[in-house]
């Protein structure tokens, strides 16, 4: 590949078709949006702790013309943009975009994605989405403010809330682009995983991360077009005056059905890759094979399949026929099962292991322990009669944050710290990683566990000043406590950022395989060269042969040939270079 | 775009190049007319005056009572009940809340924007004044004196609409950059709250108060068209020519049903 | 965790009971899982030179921990059919109930009561003051909900009542209060910048007091 050296800087690092570069592009943009989403959360929680108080410095800077206090029309905008940014611009891009792009070819033994140029496009179609969404902060009436769910008619009637003027239109446009990127990325992932596996890499020898990303991609392929279609209808309603979702002439509830038909699977799009990452990391640092590999794979499939049948549980009190509520309740109860199976298998993996509690492992374990709370708290709201009370209260906010922060975000922390050496060739500090972990884990629970208490009092979400209600005045102290905890949590993230950027330049050189892990990416240099594998490796076994009696070391790489190992059956090996297949 | 809330600052961590930050705290005005003409600032160039009254004949529709029981804080301020201000007839048979402005005949020049702000007060869930005159780009201090949530939602056709909430007692400063007669102002929280803002690009305007009279002074000598506007009875115009230093009396008459 | 606020309607009993059942089941699962997790972390912490068990799984335990939680979850689902049916499907007959129309708009609740003729939508309907709702205790109340602008949600925590008010699509909700007192109604669906203060004042009172109040309101209008 002599042409590699001749690629210009722009082709190499900006408009690159190298999956590793695209993965890093997703990583850095997602980190930027994580910061932004966090700032929005800080403003929100400050308001909840001390409603309508002047905010020192920031109040003057942002709200100078209106008494230095957070205006009531801005609070719904904060809620909306925090949700939108964290979900669509942070969690999904960092899991599917960053880890997915970086890991899929490396872990299956391919030189790149099946469609590298499509891959490039799937990042660069996100860039206008970023710009449009950020631009909505600049418009005079502010960004979208109808909630991340953008329920109609609030999101269509321009006079209903300031954010429903220009801001909502920009939101819709941006989301369409995000959806396009998702679909393109997903098709690429599916094709790559099906077609470009190295010889011997049977489907049931894939690492769980790849299985999870594979099923996630299938979910995204089937669910995202529904959202995109709904967004187009909303766009037409807002611009040329169609009445798809209008009250009376159209169907208000239809939006909710279409939105949740995508967005419930989207919750699994956000959690499945983290589950895969946690499985890989827990197995590696337990120095022990993953317990129940196939049940784990089938659970992921079951979650994905059932994920399409539960969207109505967001709508138990929406005016949907209550008989449907019973069906959705039953399917929702059942979707808890595969998650439970996965949890038991993670415990099974720990059992009898030799546990190395390094920073990625700690975060993966935090994933398991908080995901348990997220999952179990979901059973309460799955119980339709109880959900009558809990729906749209802080119970739900607590539940989703235990799944998406406790689950996905700890999965992200784990994954980024685990693969950092492979991405950048250097180690992150384990000590600082542990300090960051402990501070984040403790404060996380101090913020979100009390939300279940707030929910028990019936405190609704998206309320700028709960203390207008006499029944919630006694909750202000608790809310202030949670806000203080958030301040500590936010400060702790500087430790992660410092560790990340310091290690980027000054970290210890990692070498090929710092964790002594089995999967194919660790057989390469760190960072791997352009086109990854000089020779496509041959895979002889599954990804989790830790502590195998066949060797004296406690790990056994997937491509290591041992005497007597059965050679792989000849499979349709990727005879062509991926770039040619584009 | 001095007035736009810089939401974009929220995007700080991602914005590499920062534009200069606008906004900032304007001083609240020392005084504001509870009724009557908005004090024209600027530097009028002449010494002529147009004054007069707006008369009313016929019968006015009965004022409708406003039910404020949703807001006890406001209701308490009107022990004798509170009524709509669509047509307010003064004791001397004149019409209140008529906005008068010079629409034709002014010399072609740019009039200085007064540095004083005008006050639009929300008190007892009503706007004071009900009809406000202001020069384009002049600061309007919107005040919440009630301490309960009001939102100011002007619905202009030429200016850019805005919709800002005021949850507590506070001031917010805004401007309308384009002349427009008139801009309805509503509060989405209290559907009975209704006010009007007249925006002109010169200081020659007035609003009739409790005696139905008005005075527009500081005009250079010349021939002018004066327009009167009322929210229910619409507009009327009168032509007038005034000599330098003189005062010309005119009279508008609106007729009820 | 304090559970839910005390409930004051006939449906609150079964709902809170179900909440407790779920709390106990999930509580057991929680302590079991987290306990085992912590135990393993201590028991199997890293020791130099030790080799972990080389085990890929166990079919018997997989079946066990699939079937048992599966049956529990399915049982839990069936267990609550009845309560849901009572709460949202089986409405009491209008003949024995007080039928009240509640209209929601930004950011107000407007309740309309039937007048002398006992029917809504007639001349003598009584319009209550904005944000004021009175309900008689001890008989079923049917609320006919509608919205004139955006989505709102009719949420009275103590009564365990929540139902979205959907513009262009009237919905109904019923409940029966069992104790008197003054409580609050909250809007539980984001409806605009005044959403946070879309509050209603709910008075639960005896039939006599309720009728007296209705008369007083009718007279005032």
Short mmCIF file of N, CA and C in Angstrom, two decimals, chain A residues 409-494:
data_model
loop_
_atom_site.label_atom_id
_atom_site.label_comp_id
_atom_site.label_asym_id
_atom_site.label_seq_id
_atom_site.Cartn_x
_atom_site.Cartn_y
_atom_site.Cartn_z
N UNK A 409 -23.16 5.18 30.40
CA UNK A 409 -22.01 6.06 30.59
C UNK A 409 -20.86 5.35 31.30
N UNK A 410 -21.17 4.53 32.30
CA UNK A 410 -20.08 3.76 32.91
C UNK A 410 -19.49 2.78 31.90
N UNK A 411 -20.35 2.28 31.00
CA UNK A 411 -19.85 1.45 29.91
C UNK A 411 -18.89 2.23 29.03
N UNK A 412 -19.23 3.48 28.77
CA UNK A 412 -18.36 4.33 27.96
C UNK A 412 -17.04 4.59 28.68
N UNK A 413 -17.15 4.96 29.97
CA UNK A 413 -15.92 5.18 30.75
C UNK A 413 -15.03 3.94 30.69
N UNK A 414 -15.67 2.78 30.87
CA UNK A 414 -14.91 1.53 30.86
C UNK A 414 -14.27 1.32 29.49
N UNK A 415 -15.08 1.45 28.45
CA UNK A 415 -14.60 1.16 27.10
C UNK A 415 -13.49 2.10 26.66
N UNK A 416 -13.68 3.39 26.95
CA UNK A 416 -12.67 4.36 26.51
C UNK A 416 -11.35 4.11 27.23
N UNK A 417 -11.42 3.83 28.53
CA UNK A 417 -10.16 3.59 29.26
C UNK A 417 -9.52 2.26 28.86
N UNK A 418 -10.38 1.30 28.48
CA UNK A 418 -9.86 -0.02 28.10
C UNK A 418 -9.16 0.05 26.75
N UNK A 419 -9.78 0.72 25.79
CA UNK A 419 -9.20 0.74 24.45
C UNK A 419 -8.32 1.96 24.17
N UNK A 420 -8.22 2.86 25.16
CA UNK A 420 -7.36 4.04 24.98
C UNK A 420 -5.94 3.65 24.52
N UNK A 421 -5.32 2.66 25.15
CA UNK A 421 -3.97 2.30 24.70
C UNK A 421 -3.95 1.87 23.24
N UNK A 422 -5.00 1.18 22.80
CA UNK A 422 -5.02 0.76 21.40
C UNK A 422 -5.23 1.94 20.47
N UNK A 423 -6.04 2.90 20.93
CA UNK A 423 -6.33 4.05 20.08
C UNK A 423 -5.11 4.97 19.95
N UNK A 424 -4.42 5.20 21.07
CA UNK A 424 -3.42 6.25 21.07
C UNK A 424 -2.02 5.75 21.43
N UNK A 425 -1.88 4.48 21.71
CA UNK A 425 -0.56 3.92 21.96
C UNK A 425 -0.01 4.18 23.34
N UNK A 426 -0.80 4.84 24.18
CA UNK A 426 -0.30 5.13 25.52
C UNK A 426 -1.33 4.71 26.56
N UNK A 427 -0.87 4.52 27.81
CA UNK A 427 -1.76 4.11 28.88
C UNK A 427 -2.33 5.34 29.59
N UNK A 428 -3.59 5.23 30.02
CA UNK A 428 -4.10 6.24 30.95
C UNK A 428 -3.70 5.83 32.36
N UNK A 429 -3.59 6.82 33.24
CA UNK A 429 -3.19 6.51 34.61
C UNK A 429 -4.27 5.70 35.31
N UNK A 430 -3.88 4.58 35.88
CA UNK A 430 -4.86 3.74 36.56
C UNK A 430 -5.29 4.36 37.89
N UNK A 431 -4.33 4.98 38.58
CA UNK A 431 -4.64 5.59 39.86
C UNK A 431 -5.67 6.71 39.72
N UNK A 432 -5.41 7.62 38.79
CA UNK A 432 -6.37 8.71 38.57
C UNK A 432 -7.69 8.15 38.05
N UNK A 433 -7.59 7.07 37.27
CA UNK A 433 -8.81 6.43 36.79
C UNK A 433 -9.66 5.93 37.93
N UNK A 434 -9.01 5.36 38.96
CA UNK A 434 -9.77 4.87 40.11
C UNK A 434 -10.37 6.01 40.91
N UNK A 435 -9.60 7.09 41.07
CA UNK A 435 -10.13 8.24 41.82
C UNK A 435 -11.35 8.79 41.09
N UNK A 436 -11.21 8.93 39.79
CA UNK A 436 -12.35 9.41 39.01
C UNK A 436 -13.54 8.48 39.17
N UNK A 437 -13.24 7.18 39.14
CA UNK A 437 -14.33 6.21 39.26
C UNK A 437 -15.06 6.34 40.58
N UNK A 438 -14.30 6.40 41.66
CA UNK A 438 -14.95 6.41 42.98
C UNK A 438 -15.78 7.67 43.15
N UNK A 439 -15.21 8.82 42.79
CA UNK A 439 -15.96 10.07 42.93
C UNK A 439 -17.22 10.03 42.08
N UNK A 440 -17.09 9.55 40.84
CA UNK A 440 -18.25 9.54 39.95
C UNK A 440 -19.30 8.56 40.44
N UNK A 441 -18.85 7.38 40.86
CA UNK A 441 -19.80 6.36 41.27
C UNK A 441 -20.58 6.81 42.50
N UNK A 442 -19.89 7.38 43.47
CA UNK A 442 -20.57 7.80 44.70
C UNK A 442 -21.53 8.95 44.41
N UNK A 443 -21.03 9.99 43.73
CA UNK A 443 -21.90 11.14 43.51
C UNK A 443 -23.05 10.79 42.57
N UNK A 444 -22.78 9.91 41.62
CA UNK A 444 -23.86 9.48 40.73
C UNK A 444 -25.03 8.94 41.54
N UNK A 445 -24.72 8.06 42.49
CA UNK A 445 -25.79 7.47 43.29
C UNK A 445 -26.45 8.51 44.19
N UNK A 446 -25.66 9.48 44.67
CA UNK A 446 -26.24 10.51 45.53
C UNK A 446 -27.19 11.41 44.74
N UNK A 447 -26.96 11.54 43.44
CA UNK A 447 -27.86 12.37 42.64
C UNK A 447 -29.11 11.58 42.26
N UNK A 448 -28.91 10.36 41.80
CA UNK A 448 -30.04 9.71 41.14
C UNK A 448 -30.85 8.79 42.04
N UNK A 449 -30.28 8.28 43.13
CA UNK A 449 -31.09 7.47 44.03
C UNK A 449 -32.22 8.31 44.66
N UNK A 450 -31.92 9.55 45.11
CA UNK A 450 -33.02 10.36 45.66
C UNK A 450 -34.14 10.63 44.66
N UNK A 451 -33.86 10.48 43.38
CA UNK A 451 -34.92 10.75 42.40
C UNK A 451 -36.09 9.79 42.59
N UNK A 452 -35.80 8.58 43.06
CA UNK A 452 -36.89 7.64 43.30
C UNK A 452 -37.76 8.12 44.47
N UNK A 453 -37.13 8.80 45.42
CA UNK A 453 -37.91 9.36 46.52
C UNK A 453 -38.80 10.49 46.00
N UNK A 454 -38.21 11.37 45.19
CA UNK A 454 -39.00 12.45 44.60
C UNK A 454 -40.18 11.86 43.83
N UNK A 455 -39.89 10.79 43.09
CA UNK A 455 -40.96 10.14 42.31
C UNK A 455 -42.05 9.59 43.21
N UNK A 456 -41.65 9.08 44.37
CA UNK A 456 -42.64 8.56 45.31
C UNK A 456 -43.58 9.65 45.83
N UNK A 457 -43.08 10.89 45.85
CA UNK A 457 -43.94 12.01 46.21
C UNK A 457 -44.75 12.51 45.03
N UNK A 458 -44.46 11.99 43.86
CA UNK A 458 -45.20 12.41 42.67
C UNK A 458 -44.65 13.67 42.03
N UNK A 459 -43.42 14.07 42.35
CA UNK A 459 -42.89 15.29 41.75
C UNK A 459 -42.71 15.10 40.24
N UNK A 460 -43.45 15.87 39.42
CA UNK A 460 -43.35 15.66 37.98
C UNK A 460 -42.01 16.12 37.44
N UNK A 461 -41.61 15.54 36.32
CA UNK A 461 -40.40 15.99 35.66
C UNK A 461 -40.70 17.27 34.87
N UNK A 462 -39.67 17.92 34.40
CA UNK A 462 -39.79 19.10 33.55
C UNK A 462 -40.55 20.25 34.21
N UNK A 463 -40.44 20.32 35.53
CA UNK A 463 -41.08 21.39 36.30
C UNK A 463 -39.98 22.34 36.74
N UNK A 464 -40.08 23.60 36.31
CA UNK A 464 -39.00 24.54 36.59
C UNK A 464 -38.94 24.91 38.06
N UNK A 465 -40.08 24.91 38.73
CA UNK A 465 -40.11 25.31 40.14
C UNK A 465 -41.12 24.43 40.88
N UNK A 466 -40.64 23.30 41.41
CA UNK A 466 -41.57 22.36 42.03
C UNK A 466 -42.24 22.94 43.27
N UNK A 467 -41.62 23.97 43.86
CA UNK A 467 -42.08 24.43 45.17
C UNK A 467 -43.27 25.38 45.06
N UNK A 468 -43.74 25.58 43.82
CA UNK A 468 -45.02 26.24 43.61
C UNK A 468 -46.10 25.39 44.26
N UNK A 469 -45.87 24.08 44.25
CA UNK A 469 -46.82 23.15 44.85
C UNK A 469 -46.48 22.98 46.32
N UNK A 470 -47.52 23.11 47.14
CA UNK A 470 -47.30 22.90 48.56
C UNK A 470 -46.81 21.49 48.83
N UNK A 471 -47.33 20.53 48.06
CA UNK A 471 -47.00 19.13 48.34
C UNK A 471 -45.54 18.81 48.06
N UNK A 472 -44.84 19.71 47.36
CA UNK A 472 -43.43 19.42 47.06
C UNK A 472 -42.46 20.34 47.80
N UNK A 473 -42.98 21.28 48.61
CA UNK A 473 -42.07 22.24 49.24
C UNK A 473 -41.06 21.53 50.14
N UNK A 474 -41.48 20.41 50.74
CA UNK A 474 -40.56 19.72 51.64
C UNK A 474 -39.43 19.01 50.88
N UNK A 475 -39.46 19.05 49.54
CA UNK A 475 -38.45 18.33 48.78
C UNK A 475 -37.27 19.21 48.39
N UNK A 476 -37.33 20.49 48.77
CA UNK A 476 -36.28 21.39 48.30
C UNK A 476 -34.92 21.03 48.90
N UNK A 477 -34.90 20.65 50.16
CA UNK A 477 -33.64 20.28 50.78
C UNK A 477 -32.98 19.11 50.05
N UNK A 478 -33.78 18.13 49.74
CA UNK A 478 -33.26 16.95 49.02
C UNK A 478 -32.74 17.37 47.64
N UNK A 479 -33.49 18.23 46.97
CA UNK A 479 -33.06 18.69 45.65
C UNK A 479 -31.75 19.46 45.74
N UNK A 480 -31.58 20.24 46.80
CA UNK A 480 -30.32 20.97 46.95
C UNK A 480 -29.16 20.00 47.17
N UNK A 481 -29.43 18.99 47.97
CA UNK A 481 -28.41 17.97 48.22
C UNK A 481 -27.98 17.32 46.90
N UNK A 482 -28.97 16.97 46.07
CA UNK A 482 -28.66 16.34 44.79
C UNK A 482 -27.84 17.28 43.91
N UNK A 483 -28.17 18.56 43.97
CA UNK A 483 -27.44 19.53 43.15
C UNK A 483 -25.99 19.65 43.59
N UNK A 484 -25.78 19.68 44.92
CA UNK A 484 -24.39 19.71 45.41
C UNK A 484 -23.64 18.48 44.91
N UNK A 485 -24.30 17.33 44.97
CA UNK A 485 -23.65 16.10 44.52
C UNK A 485 -23.29 16.22 43.03
N UNK A 486 -24.18 16.85 42.28
CA UNK A 486 -23.89 17.01 40.85
C UNK A 486 -22.66 17.90 40.65
N UNK A 487 -22.54 18.96 41.48
CA UNK A 487 -21.36 19.82 41.33
C UNK A 487 -20.08 19.00 41.52
N UNK A 488 -20.08 18.13 42.52
CA UNK A 488 -18.89 17.30 42.75
C UNK A 488 -18.68 16.37 41.57
N UNK A 489 -19.76 15.77 41.11
CA UNK A 489 -19.65 14.87 39.96
C UNK A 489 -19.07 15.60 38.76
N UNK A 490 -19.56 16.82 38.53
CA UNK A 490 -19.09 17.58 37.37
C UNK A 490 -17.60 17.87 37.51
N UNK A 491 -17.19 18.28 38.73
CA UNK A 491 -15.77 18.56 38.94
C UNK A 491 -14.93 17.31 38.73
N UNK A 492 -15.47 16.16 39.16
CA UNK A 492 -14.69 14.91 39.01
C UNK A 492 -14.38 14.61 37.56
N UNK A 493 -15.22 15.11 36.66
CA UNK A 493 -14.97 14.78 35.26
C UNK A 493 -13.71 15.47 34.73
N UNK A 494 -13.29 16.53 35.45
CA UNK A 494 -12.02 17.15 35.05
C UNK A 494 -10.86 16.18 35.27
#
